[in-house]
mmCIF file with all atom_site columns, C-alpha atoms in Angstrom:
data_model
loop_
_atom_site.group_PDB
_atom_site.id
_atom_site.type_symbol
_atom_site.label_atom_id
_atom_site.label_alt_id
_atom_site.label_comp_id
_atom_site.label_asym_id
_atom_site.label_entity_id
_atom_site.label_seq_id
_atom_site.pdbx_PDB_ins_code
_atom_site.Cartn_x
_atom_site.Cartn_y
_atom_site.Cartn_z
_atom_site.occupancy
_atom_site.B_iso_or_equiv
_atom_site.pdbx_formal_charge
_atom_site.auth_seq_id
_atom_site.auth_comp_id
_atom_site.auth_asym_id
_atom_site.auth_atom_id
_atom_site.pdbx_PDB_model_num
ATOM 1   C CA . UNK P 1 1   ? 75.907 95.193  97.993  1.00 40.00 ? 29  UNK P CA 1
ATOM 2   C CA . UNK P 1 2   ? 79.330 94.546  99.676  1.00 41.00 ? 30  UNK P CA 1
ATOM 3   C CA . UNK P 1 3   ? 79.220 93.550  103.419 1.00 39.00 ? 31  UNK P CA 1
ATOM 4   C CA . UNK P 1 4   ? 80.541 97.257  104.386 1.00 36.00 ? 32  UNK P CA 1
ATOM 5   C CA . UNK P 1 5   ? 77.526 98.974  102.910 1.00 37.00 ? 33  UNK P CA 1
ATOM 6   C CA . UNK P 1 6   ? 75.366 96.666  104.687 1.00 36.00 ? 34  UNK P CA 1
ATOM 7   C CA . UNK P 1 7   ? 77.318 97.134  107.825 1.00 42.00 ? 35  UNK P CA 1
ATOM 8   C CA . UNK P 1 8   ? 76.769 101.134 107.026 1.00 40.00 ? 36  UNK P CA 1
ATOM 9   C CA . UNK P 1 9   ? 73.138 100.865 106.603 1.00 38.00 ? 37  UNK P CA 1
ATOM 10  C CA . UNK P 1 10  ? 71.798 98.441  109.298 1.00 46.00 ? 38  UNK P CA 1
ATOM 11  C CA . UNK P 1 11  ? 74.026 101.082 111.982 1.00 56.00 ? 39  UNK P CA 1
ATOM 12  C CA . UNK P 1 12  ? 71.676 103.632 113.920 1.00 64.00 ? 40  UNK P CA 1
ATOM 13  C CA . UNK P 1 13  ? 73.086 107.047 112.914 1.00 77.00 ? 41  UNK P CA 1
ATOM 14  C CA . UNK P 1 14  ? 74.904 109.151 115.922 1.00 77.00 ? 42  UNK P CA 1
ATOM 15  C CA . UNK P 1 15  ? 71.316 111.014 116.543 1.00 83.00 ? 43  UNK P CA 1
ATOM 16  C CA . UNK P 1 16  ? 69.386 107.791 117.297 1.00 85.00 ? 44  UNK P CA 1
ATOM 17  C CA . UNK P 1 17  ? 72.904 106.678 119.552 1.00 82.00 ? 45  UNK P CA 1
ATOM 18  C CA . UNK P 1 18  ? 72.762 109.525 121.560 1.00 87.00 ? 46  UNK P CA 1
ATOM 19  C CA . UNK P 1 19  ? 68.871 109.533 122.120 1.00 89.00 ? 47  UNK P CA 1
ATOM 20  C CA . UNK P 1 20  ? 69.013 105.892 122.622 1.00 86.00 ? 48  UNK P CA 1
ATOM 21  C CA . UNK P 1 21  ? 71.822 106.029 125.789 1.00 86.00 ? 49  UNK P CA 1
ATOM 22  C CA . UNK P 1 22  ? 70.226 109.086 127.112 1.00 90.00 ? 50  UNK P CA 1
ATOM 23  C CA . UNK P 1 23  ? 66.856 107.709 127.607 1.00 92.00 ? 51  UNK P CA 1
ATOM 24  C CA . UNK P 1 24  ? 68.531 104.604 129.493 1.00 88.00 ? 52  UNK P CA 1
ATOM 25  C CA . UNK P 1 25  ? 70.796 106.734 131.282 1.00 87.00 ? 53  UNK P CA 1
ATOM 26  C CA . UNK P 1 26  ? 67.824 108.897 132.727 1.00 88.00 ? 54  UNK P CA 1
ATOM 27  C CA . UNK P 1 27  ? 66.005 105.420 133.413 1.00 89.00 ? 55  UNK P CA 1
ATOM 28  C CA . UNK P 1 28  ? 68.748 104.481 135.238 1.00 85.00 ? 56  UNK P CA 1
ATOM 29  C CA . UNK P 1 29  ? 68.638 107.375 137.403 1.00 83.00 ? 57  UNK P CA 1
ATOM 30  C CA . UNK P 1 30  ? 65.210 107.208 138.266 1.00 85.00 ? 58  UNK P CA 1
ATOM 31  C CA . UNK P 1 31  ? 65.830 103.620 139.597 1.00 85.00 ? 59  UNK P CA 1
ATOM 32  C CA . UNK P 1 32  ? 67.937 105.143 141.696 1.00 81.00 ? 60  UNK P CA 1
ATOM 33  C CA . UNK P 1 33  ? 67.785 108.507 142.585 1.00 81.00 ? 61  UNK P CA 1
ATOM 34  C CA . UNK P 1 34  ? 69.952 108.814 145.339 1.00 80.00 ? 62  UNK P CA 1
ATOM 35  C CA . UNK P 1 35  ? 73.465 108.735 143.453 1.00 80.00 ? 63  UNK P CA 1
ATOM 36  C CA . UNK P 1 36  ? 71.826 112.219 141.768 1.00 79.00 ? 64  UNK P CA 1
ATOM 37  C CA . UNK P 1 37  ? 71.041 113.629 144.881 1.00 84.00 ? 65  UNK P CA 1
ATOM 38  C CA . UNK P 1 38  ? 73.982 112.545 146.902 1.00 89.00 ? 66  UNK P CA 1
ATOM 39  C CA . UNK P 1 39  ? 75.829 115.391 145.466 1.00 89.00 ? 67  UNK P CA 1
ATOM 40  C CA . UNK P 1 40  ? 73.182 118.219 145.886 1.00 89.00 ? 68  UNK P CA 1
ATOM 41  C CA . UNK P 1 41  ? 72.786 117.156 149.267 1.00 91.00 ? 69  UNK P CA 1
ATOM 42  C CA . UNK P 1 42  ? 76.498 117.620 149.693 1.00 92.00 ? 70  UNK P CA 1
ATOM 43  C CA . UNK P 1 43  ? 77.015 120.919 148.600 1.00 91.00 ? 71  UNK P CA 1
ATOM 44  C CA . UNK P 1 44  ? 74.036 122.093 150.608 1.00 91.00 ? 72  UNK P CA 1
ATOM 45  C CA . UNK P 1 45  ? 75.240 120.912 153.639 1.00 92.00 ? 73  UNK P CA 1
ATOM 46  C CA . UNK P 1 46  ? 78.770 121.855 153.247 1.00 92.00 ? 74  UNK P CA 1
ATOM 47  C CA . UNK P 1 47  ? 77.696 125.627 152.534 1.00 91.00 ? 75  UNK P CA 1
ATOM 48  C CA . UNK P 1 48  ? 75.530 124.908 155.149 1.00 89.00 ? 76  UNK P CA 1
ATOM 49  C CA . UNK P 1 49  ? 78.546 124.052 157.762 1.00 90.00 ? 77  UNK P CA 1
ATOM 50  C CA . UNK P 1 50  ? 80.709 126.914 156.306 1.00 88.00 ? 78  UNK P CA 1
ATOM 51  C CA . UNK P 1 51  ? 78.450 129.465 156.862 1.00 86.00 ? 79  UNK P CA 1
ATOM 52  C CA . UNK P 1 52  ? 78.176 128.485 160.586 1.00 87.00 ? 80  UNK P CA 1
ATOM 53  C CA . UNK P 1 53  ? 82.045 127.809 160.713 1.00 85.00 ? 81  UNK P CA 1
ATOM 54  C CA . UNK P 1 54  ? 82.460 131.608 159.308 1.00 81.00 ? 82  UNK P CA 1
ATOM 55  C CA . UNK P 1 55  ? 80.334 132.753 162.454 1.00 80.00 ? 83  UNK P CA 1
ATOM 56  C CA . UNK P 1 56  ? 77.677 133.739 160.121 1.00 76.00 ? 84  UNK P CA 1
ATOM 57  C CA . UNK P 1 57  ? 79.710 136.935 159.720 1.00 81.00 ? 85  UNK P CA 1
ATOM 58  C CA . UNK P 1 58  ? 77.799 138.536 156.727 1.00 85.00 ? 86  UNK P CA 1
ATOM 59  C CA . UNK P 1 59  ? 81.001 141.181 155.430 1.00 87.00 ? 87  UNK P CA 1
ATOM 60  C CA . UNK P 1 60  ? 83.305 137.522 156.163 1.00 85.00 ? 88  UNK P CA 1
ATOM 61  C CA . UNK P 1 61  ? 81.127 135.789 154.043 1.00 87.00 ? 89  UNK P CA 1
ATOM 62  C CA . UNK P 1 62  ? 80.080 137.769 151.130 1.00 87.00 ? 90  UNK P CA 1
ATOM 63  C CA . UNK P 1 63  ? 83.823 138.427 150.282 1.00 87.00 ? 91  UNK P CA 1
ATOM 64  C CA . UNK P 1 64  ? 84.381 135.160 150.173 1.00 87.00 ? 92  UNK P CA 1
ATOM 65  C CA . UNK P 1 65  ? 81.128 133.664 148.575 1.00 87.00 ? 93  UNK P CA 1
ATOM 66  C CA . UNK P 1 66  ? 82.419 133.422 145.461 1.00 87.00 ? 94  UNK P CA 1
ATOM 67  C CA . UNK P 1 67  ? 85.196 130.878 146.015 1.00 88.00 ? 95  UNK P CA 1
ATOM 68  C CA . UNK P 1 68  ? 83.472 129.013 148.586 1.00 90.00 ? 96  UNK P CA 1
ATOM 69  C CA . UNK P 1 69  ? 80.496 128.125 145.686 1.00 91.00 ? 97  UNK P CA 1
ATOM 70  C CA . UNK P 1 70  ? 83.098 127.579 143.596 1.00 90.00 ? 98  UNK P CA 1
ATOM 71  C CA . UNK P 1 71  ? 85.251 124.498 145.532 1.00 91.00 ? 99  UNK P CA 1
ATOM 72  C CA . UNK P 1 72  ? 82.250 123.256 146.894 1.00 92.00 ? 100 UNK P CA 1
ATOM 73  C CA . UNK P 1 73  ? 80.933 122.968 143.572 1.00 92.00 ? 101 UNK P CA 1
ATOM 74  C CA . UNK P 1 74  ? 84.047 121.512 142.499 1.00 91.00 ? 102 UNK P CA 1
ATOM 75  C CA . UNK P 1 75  ? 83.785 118.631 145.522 1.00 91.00 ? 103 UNK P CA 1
ATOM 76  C CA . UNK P 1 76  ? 80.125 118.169 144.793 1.00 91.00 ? 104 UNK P CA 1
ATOM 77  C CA . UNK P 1 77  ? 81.273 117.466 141.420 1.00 90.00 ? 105 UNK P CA 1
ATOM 78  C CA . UNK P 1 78  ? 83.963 115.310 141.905 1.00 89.00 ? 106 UNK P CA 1
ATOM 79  C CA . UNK P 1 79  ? 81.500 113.101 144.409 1.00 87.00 ? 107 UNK P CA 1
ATOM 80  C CA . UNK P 1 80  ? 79.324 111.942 141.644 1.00 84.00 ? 108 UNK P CA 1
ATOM 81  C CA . UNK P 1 81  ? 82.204 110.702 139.832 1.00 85.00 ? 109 UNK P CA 1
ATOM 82  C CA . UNK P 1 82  ? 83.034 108.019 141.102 1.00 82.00 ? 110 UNK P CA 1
ATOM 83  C CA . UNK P 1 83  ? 79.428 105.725 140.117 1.00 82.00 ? 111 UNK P CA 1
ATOM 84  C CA . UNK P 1 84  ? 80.076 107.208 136.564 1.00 84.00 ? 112 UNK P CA 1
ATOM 85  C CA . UNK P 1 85  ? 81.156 104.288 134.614 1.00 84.00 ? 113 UNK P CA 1
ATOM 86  C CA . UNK P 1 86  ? 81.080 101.971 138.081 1.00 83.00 ? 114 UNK P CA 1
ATOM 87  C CA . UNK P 1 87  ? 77.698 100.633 136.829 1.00 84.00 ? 115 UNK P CA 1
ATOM 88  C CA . UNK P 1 88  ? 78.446 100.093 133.273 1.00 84.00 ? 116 UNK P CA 1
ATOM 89  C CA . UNK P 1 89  ? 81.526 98.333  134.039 1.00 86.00 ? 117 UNK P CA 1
ATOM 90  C CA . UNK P 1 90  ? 80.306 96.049  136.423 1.00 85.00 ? 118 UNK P CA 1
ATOM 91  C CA . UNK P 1 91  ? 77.253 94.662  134.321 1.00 85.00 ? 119 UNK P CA 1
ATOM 92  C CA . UNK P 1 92  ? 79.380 94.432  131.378 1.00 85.00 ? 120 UNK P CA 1
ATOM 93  C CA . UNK P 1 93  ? 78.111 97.315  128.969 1.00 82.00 ? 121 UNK P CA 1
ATOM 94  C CA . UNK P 1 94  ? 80.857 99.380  128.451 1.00 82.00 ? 122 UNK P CA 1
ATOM 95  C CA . UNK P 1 95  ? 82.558 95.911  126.690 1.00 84.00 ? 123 UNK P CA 1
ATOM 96  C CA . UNK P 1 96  ? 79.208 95.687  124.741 1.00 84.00 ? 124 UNK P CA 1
ATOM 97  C CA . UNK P 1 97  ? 79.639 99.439  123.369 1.00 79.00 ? 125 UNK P CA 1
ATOM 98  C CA . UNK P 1 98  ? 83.233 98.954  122.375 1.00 80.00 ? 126 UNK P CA 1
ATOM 99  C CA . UNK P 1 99  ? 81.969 95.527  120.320 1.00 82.00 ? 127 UNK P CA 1
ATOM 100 C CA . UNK P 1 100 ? 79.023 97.465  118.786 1.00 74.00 ? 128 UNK P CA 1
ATOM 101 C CA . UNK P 1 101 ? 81.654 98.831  116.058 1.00 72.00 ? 129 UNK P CA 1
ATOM 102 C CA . UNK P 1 102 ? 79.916 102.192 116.221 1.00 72.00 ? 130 UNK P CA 1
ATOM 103 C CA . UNK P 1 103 ? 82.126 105.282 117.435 1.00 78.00 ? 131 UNK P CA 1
ATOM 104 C CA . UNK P 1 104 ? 82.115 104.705 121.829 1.00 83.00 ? 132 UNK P CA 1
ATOM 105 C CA . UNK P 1 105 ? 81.941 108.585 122.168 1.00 86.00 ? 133 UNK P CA 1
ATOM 106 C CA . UNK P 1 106 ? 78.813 108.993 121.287 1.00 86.00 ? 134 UNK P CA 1
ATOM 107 C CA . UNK P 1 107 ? 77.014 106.911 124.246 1.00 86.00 ? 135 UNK P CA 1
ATOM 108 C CA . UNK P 1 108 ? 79.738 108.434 126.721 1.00 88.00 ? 136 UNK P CA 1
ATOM 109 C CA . UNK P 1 109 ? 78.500 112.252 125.447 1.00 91.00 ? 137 UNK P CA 1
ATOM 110 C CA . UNK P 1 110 ? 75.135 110.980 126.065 1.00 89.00 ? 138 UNK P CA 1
ATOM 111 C CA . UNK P 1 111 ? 76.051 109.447 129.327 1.00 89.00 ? 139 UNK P CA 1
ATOM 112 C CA . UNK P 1 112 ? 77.835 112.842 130.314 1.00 91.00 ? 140 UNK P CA 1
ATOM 113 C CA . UNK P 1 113 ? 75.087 115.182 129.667 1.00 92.00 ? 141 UNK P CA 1
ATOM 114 C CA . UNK P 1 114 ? 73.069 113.200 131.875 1.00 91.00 ? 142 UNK P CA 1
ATOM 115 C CA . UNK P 1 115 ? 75.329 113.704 134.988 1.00 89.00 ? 143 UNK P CA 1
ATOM 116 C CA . UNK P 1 116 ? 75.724 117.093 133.877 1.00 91.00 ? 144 UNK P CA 1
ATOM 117 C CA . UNK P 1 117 ? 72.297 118.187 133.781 1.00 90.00 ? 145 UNK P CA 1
ATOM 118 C CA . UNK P 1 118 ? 71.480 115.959 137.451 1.00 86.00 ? 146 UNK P CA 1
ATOM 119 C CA . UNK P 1 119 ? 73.925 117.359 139.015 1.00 86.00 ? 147 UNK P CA 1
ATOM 120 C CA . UNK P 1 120 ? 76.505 120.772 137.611 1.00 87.00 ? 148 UNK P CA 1
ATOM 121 C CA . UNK P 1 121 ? 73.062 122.228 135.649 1.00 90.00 ? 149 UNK P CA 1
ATOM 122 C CA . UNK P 1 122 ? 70.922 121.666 138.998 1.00 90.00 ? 150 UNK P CA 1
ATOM 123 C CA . UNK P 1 123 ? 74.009 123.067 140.880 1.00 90.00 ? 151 UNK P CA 1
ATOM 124 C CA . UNK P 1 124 ? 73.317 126.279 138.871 1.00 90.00 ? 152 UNK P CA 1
ATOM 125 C CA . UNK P 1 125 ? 70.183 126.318 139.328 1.00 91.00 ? 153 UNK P CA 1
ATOM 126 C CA . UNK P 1 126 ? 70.725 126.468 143.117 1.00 90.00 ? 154 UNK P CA 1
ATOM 127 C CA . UNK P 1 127 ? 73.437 129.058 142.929 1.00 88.00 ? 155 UNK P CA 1
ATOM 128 C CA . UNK P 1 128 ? 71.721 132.040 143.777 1.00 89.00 ? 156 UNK P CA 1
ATOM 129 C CA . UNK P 1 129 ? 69.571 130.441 146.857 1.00 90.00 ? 157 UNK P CA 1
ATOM 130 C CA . UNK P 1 130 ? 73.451 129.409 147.801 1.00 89.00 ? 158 UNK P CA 1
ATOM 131 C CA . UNK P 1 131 ? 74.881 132.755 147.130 1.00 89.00 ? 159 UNK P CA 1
ATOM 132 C CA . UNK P 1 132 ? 72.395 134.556 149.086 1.00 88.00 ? 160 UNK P CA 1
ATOM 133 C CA . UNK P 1 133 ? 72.898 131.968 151.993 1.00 88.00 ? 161 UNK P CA 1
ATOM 134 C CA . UNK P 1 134 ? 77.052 133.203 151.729 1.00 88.00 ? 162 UNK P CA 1
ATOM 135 C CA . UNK P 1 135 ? 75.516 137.081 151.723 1.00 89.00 ? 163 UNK P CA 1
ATOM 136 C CA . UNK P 1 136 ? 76.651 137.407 147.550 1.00 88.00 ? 164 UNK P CA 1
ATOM 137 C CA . UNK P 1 137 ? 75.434 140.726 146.666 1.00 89.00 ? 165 UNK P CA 1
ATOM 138 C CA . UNK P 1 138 ? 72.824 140.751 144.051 1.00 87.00 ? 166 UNK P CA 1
ATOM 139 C CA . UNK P 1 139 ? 74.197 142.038 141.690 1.00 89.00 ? 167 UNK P CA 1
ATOM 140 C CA . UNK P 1 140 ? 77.220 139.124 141.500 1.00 89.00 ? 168 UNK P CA 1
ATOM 141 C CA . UNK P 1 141 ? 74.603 136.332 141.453 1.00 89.00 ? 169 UNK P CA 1
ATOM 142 C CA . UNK P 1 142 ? 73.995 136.690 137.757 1.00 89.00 ? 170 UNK P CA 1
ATOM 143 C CA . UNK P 1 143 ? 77.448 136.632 136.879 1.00 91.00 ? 171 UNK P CA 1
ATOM 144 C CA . UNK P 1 144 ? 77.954 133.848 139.176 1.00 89.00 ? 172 UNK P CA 1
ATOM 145 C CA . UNK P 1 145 ? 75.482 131.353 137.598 1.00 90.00 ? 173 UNK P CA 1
ATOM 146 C CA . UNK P 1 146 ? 76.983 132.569 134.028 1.00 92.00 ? 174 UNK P CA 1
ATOM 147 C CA . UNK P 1 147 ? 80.291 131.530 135.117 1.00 91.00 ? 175 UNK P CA 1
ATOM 148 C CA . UNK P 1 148 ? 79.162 128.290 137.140 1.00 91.00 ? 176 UNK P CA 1
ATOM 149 C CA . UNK P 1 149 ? 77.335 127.038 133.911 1.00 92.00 ? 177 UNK P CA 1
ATOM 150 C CA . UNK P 1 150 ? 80.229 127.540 132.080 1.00 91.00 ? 178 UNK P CA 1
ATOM 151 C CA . UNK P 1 151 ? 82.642 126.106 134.054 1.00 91.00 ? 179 UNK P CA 1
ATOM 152 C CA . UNK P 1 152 ? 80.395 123.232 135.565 1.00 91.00 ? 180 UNK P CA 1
ATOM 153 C CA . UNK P 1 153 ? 80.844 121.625 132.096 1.00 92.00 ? 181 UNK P CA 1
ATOM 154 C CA . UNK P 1 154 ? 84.249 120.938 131.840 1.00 92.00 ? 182 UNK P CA 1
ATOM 155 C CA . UNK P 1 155 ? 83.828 120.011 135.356 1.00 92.00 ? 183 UNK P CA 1
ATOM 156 C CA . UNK P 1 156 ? 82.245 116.865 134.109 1.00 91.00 ? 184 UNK P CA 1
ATOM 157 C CA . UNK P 1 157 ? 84.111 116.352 131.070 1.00 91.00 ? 185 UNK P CA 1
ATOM 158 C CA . UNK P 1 158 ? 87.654 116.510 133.358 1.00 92.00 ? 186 UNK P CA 1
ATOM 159 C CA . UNK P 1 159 ? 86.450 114.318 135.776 1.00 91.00 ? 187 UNK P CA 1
ATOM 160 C CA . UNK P 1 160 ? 84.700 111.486 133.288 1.00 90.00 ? 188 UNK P CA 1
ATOM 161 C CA . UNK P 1 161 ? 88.561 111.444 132.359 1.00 90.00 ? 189 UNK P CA 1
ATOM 162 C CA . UNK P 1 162 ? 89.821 110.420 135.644 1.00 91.00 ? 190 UNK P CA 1
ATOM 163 C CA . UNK P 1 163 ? 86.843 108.591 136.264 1.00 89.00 ? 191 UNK P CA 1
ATOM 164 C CA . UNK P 1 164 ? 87.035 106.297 133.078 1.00 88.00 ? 192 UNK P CA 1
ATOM 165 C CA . UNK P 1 165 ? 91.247 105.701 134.237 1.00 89.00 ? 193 UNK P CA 1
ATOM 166 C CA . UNK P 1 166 ? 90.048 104.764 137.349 1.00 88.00 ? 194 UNK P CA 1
ATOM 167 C CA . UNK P 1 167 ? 86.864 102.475 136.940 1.00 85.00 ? 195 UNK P CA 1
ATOM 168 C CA . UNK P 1 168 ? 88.466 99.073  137.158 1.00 81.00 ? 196 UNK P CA 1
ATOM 169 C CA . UNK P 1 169 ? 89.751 99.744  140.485 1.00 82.00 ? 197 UNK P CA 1
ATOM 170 C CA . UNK P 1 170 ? 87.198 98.578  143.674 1.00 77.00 ? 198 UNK P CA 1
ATOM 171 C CA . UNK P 1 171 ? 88.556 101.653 146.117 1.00 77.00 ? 199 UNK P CA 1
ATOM 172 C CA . UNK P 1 172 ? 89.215 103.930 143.366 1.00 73.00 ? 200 UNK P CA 1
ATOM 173 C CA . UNK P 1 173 ? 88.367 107.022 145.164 1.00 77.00 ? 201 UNK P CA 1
ATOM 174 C CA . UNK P 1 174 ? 91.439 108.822 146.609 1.00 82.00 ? 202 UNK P CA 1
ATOM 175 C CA . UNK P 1 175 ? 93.197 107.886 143.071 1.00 86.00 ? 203 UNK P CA 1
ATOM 176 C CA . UNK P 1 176 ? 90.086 109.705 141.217 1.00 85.00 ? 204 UNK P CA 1
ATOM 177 C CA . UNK P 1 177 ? 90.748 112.331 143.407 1.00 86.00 ? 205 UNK P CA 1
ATOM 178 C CA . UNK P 1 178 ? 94.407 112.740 142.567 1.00 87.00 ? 206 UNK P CA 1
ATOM 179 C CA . UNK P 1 179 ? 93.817 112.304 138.905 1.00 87.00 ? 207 UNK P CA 1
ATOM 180 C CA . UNK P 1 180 ? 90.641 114.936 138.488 1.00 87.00 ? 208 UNK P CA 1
ATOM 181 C CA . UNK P 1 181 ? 91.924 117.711 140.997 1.00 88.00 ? 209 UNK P CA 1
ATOM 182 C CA . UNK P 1 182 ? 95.005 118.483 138.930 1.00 89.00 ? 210 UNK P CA 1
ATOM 183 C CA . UNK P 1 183 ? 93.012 118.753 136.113 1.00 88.00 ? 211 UNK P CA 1
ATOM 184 C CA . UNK P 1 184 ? 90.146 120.781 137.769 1.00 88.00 ? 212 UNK P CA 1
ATOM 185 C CA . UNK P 1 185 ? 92.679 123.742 138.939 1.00 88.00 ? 213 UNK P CA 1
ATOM 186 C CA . UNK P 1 186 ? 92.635 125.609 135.679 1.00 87.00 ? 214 UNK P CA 1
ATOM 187 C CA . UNK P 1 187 ? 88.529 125.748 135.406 1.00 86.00 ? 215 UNK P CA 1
ATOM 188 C CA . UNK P 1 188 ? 88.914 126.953 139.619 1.00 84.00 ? 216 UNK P CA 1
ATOM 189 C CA . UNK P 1 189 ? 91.306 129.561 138.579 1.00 84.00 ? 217 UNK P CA 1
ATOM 190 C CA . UNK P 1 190 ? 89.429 130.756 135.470 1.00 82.00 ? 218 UNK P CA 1
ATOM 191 C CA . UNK P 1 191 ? 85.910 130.876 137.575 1.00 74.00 ? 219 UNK P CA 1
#
């Protein structure tokens, strides 16, 4: 056999990739928890402060309930960003998945669903306790989780773009900012 086909057959296929980085990316969050919840916590408290900054104004608040989940969602979003890759480039294993010679997206999906499902899918879940703190009427909260878990995605996916540009910078935060927000205005005007 030629040294390619060996090459070919000692790699892992894509499947066993994927598994592989998901399984250490959901080890890694268990050792620490609080860069998952640092995001929930945020968008509960800032819904929190709006409601009381509205005057708790139920007609006030229900027309606007809507956009209001929507930025914060957005922000809450754009919070965990930042620790994406932060992690990975600092101990070196983004460099080891580039010198691997397998295809680098497959890890990063894997790394992405993660954050997705920590923090835009449990975001959706918490929708419609949100929406009923912002008075949504009932029949809007359906539609509004449909919408949030479609949009939440390509929440992620934007963001892991400005995220990755931004990763080998110490006080990368206002430029991650500048990068994702652009980027995030279409999904905001489509939800």
């Amino acid at each position: 056999m030629t040294g390619f086909a060996m090459t070919a057959l000692a790699r892992p296929g894509a499947g066993r990739v994927f598994a592989a980085q998901f399984r250490r990316e959901c080890a890694v969050v268990i050792a620490a928890p609080g860069e998952a919840l640092q995001p929930l916590a945020f968008l509960f408290l800032a819904l929190s402060l709006f409601a009381i900054g509205a005057g708790g104004d139920p007609r006030v608040l229900a027309a606007q309930a809507g956009a209001v989940l929507w930025v914060l969602v957005l922000l809450a979003t754009l919070l965990g960003l930042e620790s994406l890759f932060r992690r990975d480039y600092d101990e070196g294993v983004l460099e080891q998945l580039l010198l691997l010679g397998q295809p680098v997206f497959v890890p990063l999906l894997a790394k992405l669903a993660v954050q997705w499902l920590l923090s835009g899918c449990l975001m959706v879940l918490l929708a419609p306790a949100l929406a009923l703190m912002l008075y949504l009427p009932a029949d809007q909260i359906g539609i509004t989780m449909l919408v949030l878990l479609a949009g939440s995605p390509a929440l992620t996916l934007f963001g892991a773009v400005a995220a990755a540009l931004t990763v080998g910078l110490r006080r990368g935060g206002v430029l991650l900012a500048l990068l994702a927000l652009p980027l995030y205005v279409p999904t905001l005007v489509f939800g």
